[in-house]
Amino acid sequence: MTDQTKLAGLSRRKFLTTSLYASASVAALGIGTRSAHAAVDLSGREMVFASWGGSYQAAQETAYCNPFMEATGATVIQDGPMNGSKLRTMVEAGAPIWDTVDVTDTFLVANEELFEDLDFDIVDASPLDQAYVHQKGIGCIIWSYNVAFNTDVVGENTPQNWADVFDVEKFPGKRALRDRVYPMMEIALMADGVAREDLYPLDVDRAFAKLDTIKDHVIWYTSNSAAQQLFVDGEVGVGVLLNGRTFDVFKKGAPVNLTWEQNIRSIDYLVIPKGAPNAEVAQHFMNATVDADNQALMANTLAYAPCNPAAFDMIEDDVLPWLATTQENADKGILINAEYWRDNLAEMTERWTEWKLS
């Protein structure tokens, strides 16, 4: 039995509301509370939406883009996948082709200069949990990195934590890990016995030493869609996969599941690149994503937790146990420290690249 199967009957209101960026709270921004802004007529106008592809972007198209197009008459063009280097190059060249982009909280906090301020005369952020409102972006989902596994490959003795993922004798074969310095530093340290509450500041040398022990057993992936395929095909038995991506293949019948132990939560934000050609349309799109119905549809499609508390009343019972923000799931994990990565991302990414090539 995996952790999520134990959570049936959990209160819809019993979810974590972690305060992240007090300095960027609505109160600090002077937004206040007000009713949702009405949709405007944007017939004949368009914007380009870039996200992470696969089932995730398809769900966003259904939950956010299609309702926005129906309500306003605007056209939303899908593009991607999101790539941080590509995004920076676009903005620094003064020629972004994306109008709204889905980014992680760590990327947002570390690269605030790349994004337009939100216009809160257009974007009514008052329905959201204010922990997920930033001057440069609107939280759209809360998700987590989880220990995932293919039950056909590993059998009944499934991995329970990151130490098991690093144990090549207990779980022989390849493992799928994210080709990104975060969260691999956190994962390696927890696998080496560091307690969740003692992770930060990260002991980087210890993390790389731990990663050395499994380097030859890893298939590194850069897209979550590719990671899903690795697990579904049984090319890997264990590894890291996002909770929503695991839910997606699980509900489609694949022998893939997860554990919530030592999960690493994060938040995705929708942002507008500085100089975006259709920034005004993008501001109205941001406003539409706040809607509770749309956020509930997103959660029911792919099991990523909403940032609008009202959406929880519309989440299906069989989806709730898969959400990273239920109290039981949140208690087993950590929230990634975006401020740490704001201060260390550039240096750590360089070291990550050097380690990969060594």
Short mmCIF file of C-alpha atoms in Angstrom, two decimals:
data_model
loop_
_atom_site.label_atom_id
_atom_site.label_comp_id
_atom_site.label_asym_id
_atom_site.label_seq_id
_atom_site.Cartn_x
_atom_site.Cartn_y
_atom_site.Cartn_z
CA MET A 1 0.00 0.00 0.00
CA THR A 2 1.38 3.39 -0.88
CA ASP A 3 0.92 6.53 1.12
CA GLN A 4 -1.80 8.07 -0.98
CA THR A 5 -4.11 5.10 -0.57
CA LYS A 6 -4.28 5.76 3.16
CA LEU A 7 -5.83 9.20 2.79
CA ALA A 8 -9.37 8.50 1.70
CA GLY A 9 -11.87 10.73 3.45
CA LEU A 10 -9.43 13.54 4.13
CA SER A 11 -11.12 16.89 4.66
CA ARG A 12 -11.11 19.06 1.58
CA ARG A 13 -10.02 21.99 3.71
CA LYS A 14 -7.17 20.13 5.33
CA PHE A 15 -4.35 21.40 3.18
CA LEU A 16 -1.15 23.24 3.76
CA THR A 17 -1.02 27.00 3.33
CA THR A 18 2.65 27.65 3.62
CA SER A 19 3.76 31.25 3.68
CA LEU A 20 6.58 31.72 1.20
CA TYR A 21 7.19 35.26 0.26
CA ALA A 22 5.86 37.58 2.90
CA SER A 23 7.56 40.50 1.26
CA ALA A 24 5.54 39.91 -1.87
CA SER A 25 2.21 39.43 -0.15
CA VAL A 26 -0.89 41.08 -1.36
CA ALA A 27 -0.93 43.27 1.70
CA ALA A 28 2.55 44.50 0.87
CA LEU A 29 1.51 45.13 -2.68
CA GLY A 30 -1.54 47.07 -1.63
CA ILE A 31 -3.89 44.92 -3.65
CA GLY A 32 -6.57 44.33 -1.05
CA THR A 33 -9.69 42.31 -1.63
CA ARG A 34 -12.17 42.91 -4.35
CA SER A 35 -14.42 40.94 -6.59
CA ALA A 36 -13.13 39.11 -9.64
CA HIS A 37 -12.63 41.32 -12.65
CA ALA A 38 -14.98 40.68 -15.52
CA ALA A 39 -13.68 39.20 -18.74
CA VAL A 40 -13.05 41.74 -21.50
CA ASP A 41 -13.53 41.50 -25.26
CA LEU A 42 -10.16 40.58 -26.77
CA SER A 43 -11.47 39.40 -30.13
CA GLY A 44 -8.79 39.42 -32.80
CA ARG A 45 -5.95 39.50 -30.30
CA GLU A 46 -3.60 36.67 -29.37
CA MET A 47 -0.87 35.60 -26.99
CA VAL A 48 1.70 32.80 -26.86
CA PHE A 49 1.64 30.48 -23.87
CA ALA A 50 4.79 28.48 -23.11
CA SER A 51 4.89 25.69 -20.57
CA TRP A 52 6.44 22.29 -19.93
CA GLY A 53 4.68 20.22 -22.59
CA GLY A 54 3.05 16.80 -22.45
CA SER A 55 0.12 16.03 -20.20
CA TYR A 56 0.82 19.07 -18.03
CA GLN A 57 0.51 21.63 -20.80
CA ALA A 58 -2.47 19.76 -22.24
CA ALA A 59 -4.20 20.08 -18.87
CA GLN A 60 -3.38 23.78 -18.72
CA GLU A 61 -4.80 24.23 -22.20
CA THR A 62 -8.04 22.61 -21.04
CA ALA A 63 -8.27 24.31 -17.65
CA TYR A 64 -6.93 27.78 -18.42
CA CYS A 65 -6.45 28.52 -22.10
CA ASN A 66 -9.71 27.23 -23.58
CA PRO A 67 -11.99 28.94 -21.00
CA PHE A 68 -10.05 32.18 -21.50
CA MET A 69 -10.47 32.01 -25.27
CA GLU A 70 -14.18 31.29 -24.92
CA ALA A 71 -14.70 34.15 -22.48
CA THR A 72 -12.67 36.83 -24.28
CA GLY A 73 -12.42 35.85 -27.95
CA ALA A 74 -8.62 35.95 -27.78
CA THR A 75 -6.45 33.24 -29.31
CA VAL A 76 -3.87 31.40 -27.20
CA ILE A 77 -1.03 29.82 -29.16
CA GLN A 78 0.75 26.92 -27.43
CA ASP A 79 4.56 26.79 -27.43
CA GLY A 80 7.40 25.38 -25.37
CA PRO A 81 8.85 23.55 -23.67
CA MET A 82 9.91 26.11 -21.12
CA ASN A 83 13.68 26.51 -21.12
CA GLY A 84 15.34 28.93 -18.72
CA SER A 85 18.34 29.67 -20.93
CA LYS A 86 16.12 30.27 -23.95
CA LEU A 87 13.86 32.56 -21.95
CA ARG A 88 16.78 34.63 -20.68
CA THR A 89 18.25 34.94 -24.16
CA MET A 90 14.92 36.16 -25.54
CA VAL A 91 14.49 38.82 -22.89
CA GLU A 92 18.08 40.03 -22.94
CA ALA A 93 17.88 40.33 -26.74
CA GLY A 94 14.71 42.40 -26.35
CA ALA A 95 12.75 39.97 -28.51
CA PRO A 96 10.67 37.58 -26.43
CA ILE A 97 8.23 35.46 -28.43
CA TRP A 98 6.42 34.17 -25.34
CA ASP A 99 3.74 36.24 -23.59
CA THR A 100 2.98 33.97 -20.63
CA VAL A 101 5.38 31.37 -19.29
CA ASP A 102 5.10 28.71 -16.59
CA VAL A 103 8.18 28.79 -14.33
CA THR A 104 9.14 27.20 -11.03
CA ASP A 105 9.30 29.28 -7.88
CA THR A 106 13.06 28.82 -7.70
CA PHE A 107 13.50 30.16 -11.23
CA LEU A 108 11.16 33.09 -10.58
CA VAL A 109 12.84 34.18 -7.38
CA ALA A 110 16.31 33.86 -8.90
CA ASN A 111 15.42 35.72 -12.11
CA GLU A 112 12.92 38.43 -11.19
CA GLU A 113 14.57 40.91 -13.55
CA LEU A 114 13.33 38.90 -16.53
CA PHE A 115 9.63 39.50 -15.84
CA GLU A 116 7.05 42.24 -16.06
CA ASP A 117 5.23 43.40 -12.96
CA LEU A 118 1.66 42.19 -12.79
CA ASP A 119 -1.00 44.85 -13.26
CA PHE A 120 -3.28 44.27 -10.31
CA ASP A 121 -5.86 46.60 -11.80
CA ILE A 122 -6.36 43.77 -14.30
CA VAL A 123 -5.34 40.74 -12.27
CA ASP A 124 -7.61 40.19 -9.28
CA ALA A 125 -5.45 38.05 -7.02
CA SER A 126 -7.70 38.36 -3.99
CA PRO A 127 -9.24 34.85 -4.31
CA LEU A 128 -5.81 33.20 -4.06
CA ASP A 129 -4.02 32.07 -0.97
CA GLN A 130 -1.81 35.14 -0.64
CA ALA A 131 1.32 33.03 -0.06
CA TYR A 132 1.17 32.34 -3.81
CA VAL A 133 0.91 35.91 -5.07
CA HIS A 134 4.11 37.57 -6.24
CA GLN A 135 4.66 40.97 -7.81
CA LYS A 136 5.96 39.16 -10.91
CA GLY A 137 3.68 36.14 -11.05
CA ILE A 138 0.60 34.23 -10.04
CA GLY A 139 0.88 30.79 -8.48
CA CYS A 140 -0.91 28.24 -10.62
CA ILE A 141 -0.12 24.88 -8.97
CA ILE A 142 1.65 23.37 -5.97
CA TRP A 143 3.38 20.11 -6.78
CA SER A 144 6.10 17.81 -5.50
CA TYR A 145 9.07 15.69 -6.47
CA ASN A 146 8.41 12.15 -5.24
CA VAL A 147 10.11 8.79 -5.05
CA ALA A 148 8.40 6.94 -7.90
CA PHE A 149 8.63 3.33 -9.01
CA ASN A 150 7.42 0.79 -11.54
CA THR A 151 5.78 -2.06 -9.63
CA ASP A 152 6.41 -4.55 -12.42
CA VAL A 153 10.13 -3.86 -12.12
CA VAL A 154 10.61 -3.59 -8.36
CA GLY A 155 7.96 -6.06 -7.20
CA GLU A 156 6.21 -5.88 -3.84
CA ASN A 157 9.12 -4.39 -1.92
CA THR A 158 8.79 -0.87 -3.17
CA PRO A 159 11.24 1.97 -2.39
CA GLN A 160 10.23 4.05 0.59
CA ASN A 161 12.67 6.98 0.50
CA TRP A 162 15.59 8.55 -1.36
CA ALA A 163 18.09 6.21 0.30
CA ASP A 164 16.33 3.34 -1.46
CA VAL A 165 16.65 5.13 -4.78
CA PHE A 166 20.42 5.32 -4.26
CA ASP A 167 20.66 1.67 -3.16
CA VAL A 168 21.71 -0.16 -6.32
CA GLU A 169 21.99 -3.53 -4.56
CA LYS A 170 18.47 -3.40 -3.14
CA PHE A 171 17.04 -1.99 -6.38
CA PRO A 172 19.31 -2.99 -9.28
CA GLY A 173 19.03 -1.31 -12.64
CA LYS A 174 18.76 2.17 -13.98
CA ARG A 175 17.02 4.99 -12.12
CA ALA A 176 15.53 8.17 -13.59
CA LEU A 177 16.73 11.39 -12.03
CA ARG A 178 16.14 15.03 -12.93
CA ASP A 179 19.00 16.73 -14.78
CA ARG A 180 18.81 19.84 -12.62
CA VAL A 181 20.88 20.91 -9.65
CA TYR A 182 17.71 21.46 -7.66
CA PRO A 183 16.22 19.23 -6.34
CA MET A 184 19.11 16.81 -6.85
CA MET A 185 21.14 18.41 -4.07
CA GLU A 186 18.26 17.99 -1.61
CA ILE A 187 17.56 14.44 -2.80
CA ALA A 188 21.21 13.36 -2.50
CA LEU A 189 21.53 14.78 1.00
CA MET A 190 18.34 13.11 2.25
CA ALA A 191 19.56 9.86 0.67
CA ASP A 192 22.77 10.27 2.67
CA GLY A 193 20.88 10.61 5.93
CA VAL A 194 20.48 14.37 6.35
CA ALA A 195 17.22 15.18 8.13
CA ARG A 196 14.68 17.29 6.26
CA GLU A 197 14.89 20.09 8.80
CA ASP A 198 18.70 20.23 8.53
CA LEU A 199 19.00 20.48 4.73
CA TYR A 200 19.68 24.21 4.43
CA PRO A 201 22.24 25.57 3.90
CA LEU A 202 23.06 22.63 1.66
CA ASP A 203 26.26 20.65 2.21
CA VAL A 204 27.14 20.69 -1.46
CA ASP A 205 30.33 18.63 -1.26
CA ARG A 206 28.43 15.89 0.58
CA ALA A 207 25.65 15.96 -1.99
CA PHE A 208 28.01 15.56 -4.93
CA ALA A 209 29.88 12.77 -3.13
CA LYS A 210 26.59 10.93 -2.70
CA LEU A 211 25.68 11.47 -6.33
CA ASP A 212 29.05 9.98 -7.33
CA THR A 213 27.86 6.65 -5.91
CA ILE A 214 25.09 6.22 -8.48
CA LYS A 215 26.29 8.31 -11.40
CA ASP A 216 26.80 5.24 -13.60
CA HIS A 217 23.27 3.97 -12.88
CA VAL A 218 21.33 7.10 -13.82
CA ILE A 219 19.29 8.07 -16.83
CA TRP A 220 19.11 11.85 -16.61
CA TYR A 221 15.99 13.45 -17.98
CA THR A 222 15.25 17.05 -18.83
CA SER A 223 11.54 16.80 -19.57
CA ASN A 224 8.85 15.35 -17.35
CA SER A 225 7.19 13.76 -20.36
CA ALA A 226 10.38 11.81 -21.05
CA ALA A 227 10.51 10.78 -17.40
CA GLN A 228 6.97 9.44 -17.56
CA GLN A 229 7.90 7.31 -20.55
CA LEU A 230 10.96 5.88 -18.77
CA PHE A 231 8.77 4.67 -15.91
CA VAL A 232 5.89 3.47 -18.09
CA ASP A 233 8.23 1.45 -20.33
CA GLY A 234 9.95 -0.07 -17.30
CA GLU A 235 13.28 1.24 -18.52
CA VAL A 236 13.80 2.38 -14.95
CA GLY A 237 12.45 0.83 -11.79
CA VAL A 238 12.90 3.73 -9.39
CA GLY A 239 13.65 7.42 -9.48
CA VAL A 240 12.14 10.86 -9.13
CA LEU A 241 8.92 11.92 -10.78
CA LEU A 242 6.45 14.72 -10.15
CA ASN A 243 3.31 13.71 -8.26
CA GLY A 244 1.01 14.91 -11.04
CA ARG A 245 2.96 13.10 -13.74
CA THR A 246 2.78 9.93 -11.64
CA PHE A 247 -0.96 10.38 -11.18
CA ASP A 248 -1.33 10.85 -14.93
CA VAL A 249 0.22 7.50 -15.86
CA PHE A 250 -1.28 5.70 -12.83
CA LYS A 251 -4.84 6.62 -13.82
CA LYS A 252 -4.09 5.49 -17.38
CA GLY A 253 -3.25 2.03 -16.03
CA ALA A 254 0.54 2.04 -15.97
CA PRO A 255 2.19 0.07 -13.11
CA VAL A 256 3.68 3.26 -11.71
CA ASN A 257 3.19 4.64 -8.22
CA LEU A 258 4.89 6.83 -5.63
CA THR A 259 5.58 7.37 -1.97
CA TRP A 260 5.13 10.67 -0.14
CA GLU A 261 8.06 10.14 2.22
CA GLN A 262 10.65 12.95 1.81
CA ASN A 263 8.65 14.63 -0.96
CA ILE A 264 9.92 18.02 -2.08
CA ARG A 265 7.18 20.55 -2.74
CA SER A 266 7.45 23.48 -5.10
CA ILE A 267 5.20 25.99 -6.80
CA ASP A 268 4.79 26.97 -10.41
CA TYR A 269 4.04 30.55 -11.32
CA LEU A 270 2.73 32.13 -14.48
CA VAL A 271 4.86 35.11 -15.49
CA ILE A 272 5.10 37.60 -18.34
CA PRO A 273 8.57 37.98 -19.89
CA LYS A 274 9.81 41.57 -19.95
CA GLY A 275 9.01 43.09 -23.34
CA ALA A 276 6.41 40.45 -24.24
CA PRO A 277 4.60 41.61 -27.41
CA ASN A 278 1.13 40.83 -26.07
CA ALA A 279 1.61 41.67 -22.42
CA GLU A 280 -1.82 43.23 -21.98
CA VAL A 281 -3.57 40.08 -23.22
CA ALA A 282 -1.30 38.09 -20.91
CA GLN A 283 -2.40 40.20 -17.93
CA HIS A 284 -6.03 39.33 -18.66
CA PHE A 285 -5.04 35.68 -19.04
CA MET A 286 -3.45 35.80 -15.60
CA ASN A 287 -6.71 37.08 -14.21
CA ALA A 288 -8.58 34.14 -15.74
CA THR A 289 -6.25 31.56 -14.18
CA VAL A 290 -7.20 32.72 -10.69
CA ASP A 291 -10.73 31.36 -11.13
CA ALA A 292 -11.57 28.52 -8.71
CA ASP A 293 -13.43 26.49 -11.34
CA ASN A 294 -10.40 26.57 -13.63
CA GLN A 295 -7.98 25.64 -10.85
CA ALA A 296 -10.23 22.76 -9.72
CA LEU A 297 -10.38 21.48 -13.30
CA MET A 298 -6.59 21.59 -13.43
CA ALA A 299 -6.31 19.64 -10.16
CA ASN A 300 -8.87 17.03 -11.18
CA THR A 301 -7.06 16.51 -14.48
CA LEU A 302 -3.51 16.15 -13.19
CA ALA A 303 -3.53 16.18 -9.35
CA TYR A 304 -1.60 19.38 -8.85
CA ALA A 305 -2.90 21.35 -5.89
CA PRO A 306 -4.63 24.67 -6.53
CA CYS A 307 -3.56 28.05 -5.13
CA ASN A 308 -7.18 29.22 -4.82
CA PRO A 309 -8.62 27.68 -1.61
CA ALA A 310 -12.16 27.74 -3.05
CA ALA A 311 -11.08 25.19 -5.65
CA PHE A 312 -10.71 22.48 -3.00
CA ASP A 313 -14.50 22.23 -2.69
CA MET A 314 -14.62 20.99 -6.29
CA ILE A 315 -11.77 18.48 -6.20
CA GLU A 316 -12.79 14.85 -6.63
CA ASP A 317 -12.37 12.45 -3.70
CA ASP A 318 -10.01 10.13 -5.56
CA VAL A 319 -7.75 13.04 -6.51
CA LEU A 320 -7.33 14.56 -3.03
CA PRO A 321 -4.89 11.89 -1.76
CA TRP A 322 -2.59 12.70 -4.66
CA LEU A 323 -2.22 16.40 -3.76
CA ALA A 324 1.04 17.61 -2.26
CA THR A 325 -0.71 20.09 0.04
CA THR A 326 -2.86 17.69 2.05
CA GLN A 327 -1.63 17.90 5.63
CA GLU A 328 -0.54 14.24 5.74
CA ASN A 329 1.47 14.50 2.52
CA ALA A 330 2.96 17.87 3.41
CA ASP A 331 4.04 16.59 6.83
CA LYS A 332 6.21 13.96 5.14
CA GLY A 333 8.10 16.42 2.97
CA ILE A 334 9.67 19.83 2.69
CA LEU A 335 9.06 23.00 0.75
CA ILE A 336 12.06 23.75 -1.43
CA ASN A 337 13.93 26.85 -0.24
CA ALA A 338 13.55 29.24 -3.17
CA GLU A 339 15.49 32.01 -1.44
CA TYR A 340 18.49 29.69 -1.02
CA TRP A 341 18.38 28.97 -4.73
CA ARG A 342 17.96 32.65 -5.56
CA ASP A 343 21.32 33.24 -3.91
CA ASN A 344 23.10 30.15 -5.21
CA LEU A 345 21.48 29.01 -8.45
CA ALA A 346 23.99 30.45 -10.92
CA GLU A 347 27.07 29.13 -9.11
CA MET A 348 25.47 25.78 -8.39
CA THR A 349 24.28 25.29 -11.95
CA GLU A 350 27.83 25.84 -13.19
CA ARG A 351 29.16 23.27 -10.73
CA TRP A 352 26.37 20.85 -11.70
CA THR A 353 27.36 21.10 -15.36
CA GLU A 354 31.03 20.50 -14.52
CA TRP A 355 30.11 17.46 -12.42
CA LYS A 356 27.96 16.00 -15.17
CA LEU A 357 30.85 16.31 -17.64
CA SER A 358 33.49 14.89 -15.28
#
